[in-house]
Tab-separated table of C-alpha atoms in Angstrom:
chain	number	residue	atom	x	y	z
A	197	MET	CA	2.721	-6.380	15.482
A	198	PRO	CA	5.997	-5.499	13.722
A	199	ASN	CA	6.575	-6.877	10.252
A	200	VAL	CA	10.245	-7.402	9.337
A	201	TYR	CA	9.426	-7.870	5.641
A	202	PHE	CA	7.469	-4.646	5.456
A	203	LYS	CA	10.155	-2.498	7.073
A	204	LYS	CA	12.870	-3.796	4.742
A	205	ARG	CA	10.797	-3.667	1.577
A	206	ILE	CA	9.392	-0.194	2.107
A	207	LYS	CA	12.884	1.178	2.774
A	208	ASP	CA	14.353	-0.627	-0.255
A	209	LEU	CA	11.594	0.668	-2.543
A	210	ARG	CA	11.920	4.217	-1.218
A	211	GLU	CA	15.686	4.226	-1.677
A	212	LYS	CA	15.382	2.682	-5.154
A	213	GLU	CA	13.364	5.763	-6.179
A	214	ASN	CA	15.840	8.071	-4.413
A	215	LEU	CA	13.104	9.416	-2.148
A	216	SER	CA	13.813	10.779	1.303
A	217	MET	CA	11.507	9.824	4.142
A	218	LYS	CA	10.128	13.347	4.031
A	219	GLN	CA	9.400	13.128	0.291
A	220	LEU	CA	7.591	9.798	0.677
A	221	ALA	CA	5.633	11.193	3.605
A	222	GLU	CA	4.517	14.167	1.523
A	223	LEU	CA	3.446	11.908	-1.359
A	224	LEU	CA	1.262	9.880	1.011
A	225	ASN	CA	0.078	12.786	3.154
A	226	VAL	CA	1.570	11.347	6.338
A	227	THR	CA	4.302	12.585	8.660
A	228	LYS	CA	7.993	11.796	8.278
A	229	SER	CA	7.882	10.172	11.719
A	230	ARG	CA	5.236	7.770	10.413
A	231	VAL	CA	7.543	6.663	7.573
A	232	ASN	CA	10.335	6.326	10.135
A	233	MET	CA	8.116	4.012	12.227
A	234	TRP	CA	7.440	1.819	9.192
A	235	GLU	CA	11.109	1.489	8.306
A	236	ASN	CA	12.617	1.149	11.773
A	237	SER	CA	10.025	-0.724	13.795
A	238	GLY	CA	8.059	-2.493	11.062
A	239	THR	CA	4.782	-0.862	12.024
A	240	VAL	CA	2.267	-1.616	9.265
A	241	PRO	CA	0.114	1.339	8.188
A	242	ARG	CA	-3.664	1.393	7.877
A	243	MET	CA	-5.093	-0.317	4.818
A	244	ASP	CA	-5.739	2.920	2.892
A	245	THR	CA	-2.101	3.973	3.290
A	246	LEU	CA	-0.846	0.470	2.515
A	247	LEU	CA	-2.804	0.574	-0.742
A	248	LYS	CA	-1.336	3.980	-1.610
A	249	LEU	CA	2.156	2.613	-1.004
A	250	ALA	CA	1.539	-0.435	-3.170
A	251	ASN	CA	0.060	1.664	-5.976
A	252	HIS	CA	2.876	4.214	-5.817
A	253	PHE	CA	5.631	1.600	-6.001
A	254	GLY	CA	3.791	-0.687	-8.438
A	255	VAL	CA	3.827	-3.696	-6.142
A	256	THR	CA	1.180	-5.738	-4.383
A	257	THR	CA	0.249	-5.378	-0.742
A	258	ASP	CA	1.174	-9.063	-0.371
A	259	TYR	CA	4.711	-8.216	-1.504
A	260	LEU	CA	4.972	-5.312	0.953
A	261	LEU	CA	3.774	-7.517	3.820
A	262	GLY	CA	6.026	-10.456	2.970
A	263	ASN	CA	3.246	-12.780	1.811
A	264	ASP	CA	4.707	-12.922	-1.710
A	265	ASP	CA	8.271	-12.629	-2.992
A	266	VAL	CA	7.295	-11.346	-6.450
A	267	SER	CA	7.731	-7.579	-6.449
A	268	GLU	CA	6.216	-6.788	-9.836
A	269	ILE	CA	2.492	-6.645	-10.492
A	270	SER	CA	1.743	-9.083	-13.312
A	271	GLY	CA	0.119	-7.907	-16.526
A	272	GLU	CA	-3.218	-9.364	-15.478
A	273	ASN	CA	-3.123	-7.601	-12.107
A	274	LYS	CA	-2.261	-4.254	-13.714
A	275	LYS	CA	-5.689	-4.163	-15.338
A	276	THR	CA	-7.436	-3.620	-12.017
A	277	GLN	CA	-6.195	-2.172	-8.781
A	278	PHE	CA	-8.027	-1.777	-5.521
A	279	THR	CA	-8.057	1.871	-4.541
A	280	ALA	CA	-7.930	3.364	-1.081
A	281	THR	CA	-11.615	4.310	-1.369
A	282	GLN	CA	-12.590	0.628	-1.360
A	283	SER	CA	-13.709	0.529	-4.992
A	284	TRP	CA	-12.344	-1.126	-8.123
A	285	GLN	CA	-10.708	1.026	-10.744
A	286	ILE	CA	-10.243	-0.250	-14.279
A	287	LYS	CA	-7.037	0.974	-15.892
């Protein structure tokens, strides 16, 4: 199911960092066409990729998906982040 929040937020975050679709794709080890699908049709990626996106941009998955309007990870949330390997990592 398309997510209008996700497609806008992922594009805004990518452009804020001056990344091309190809550059973001390479960072995440996905194809450029996959990034294009996210931004143009609102296709939400698998959980492991969603977590990589959130970690890269320093936002929560809830923000990316439109469940929260706060883009910054709070100080408390920065202490632990869920990694794509399904384990907790203390920072």
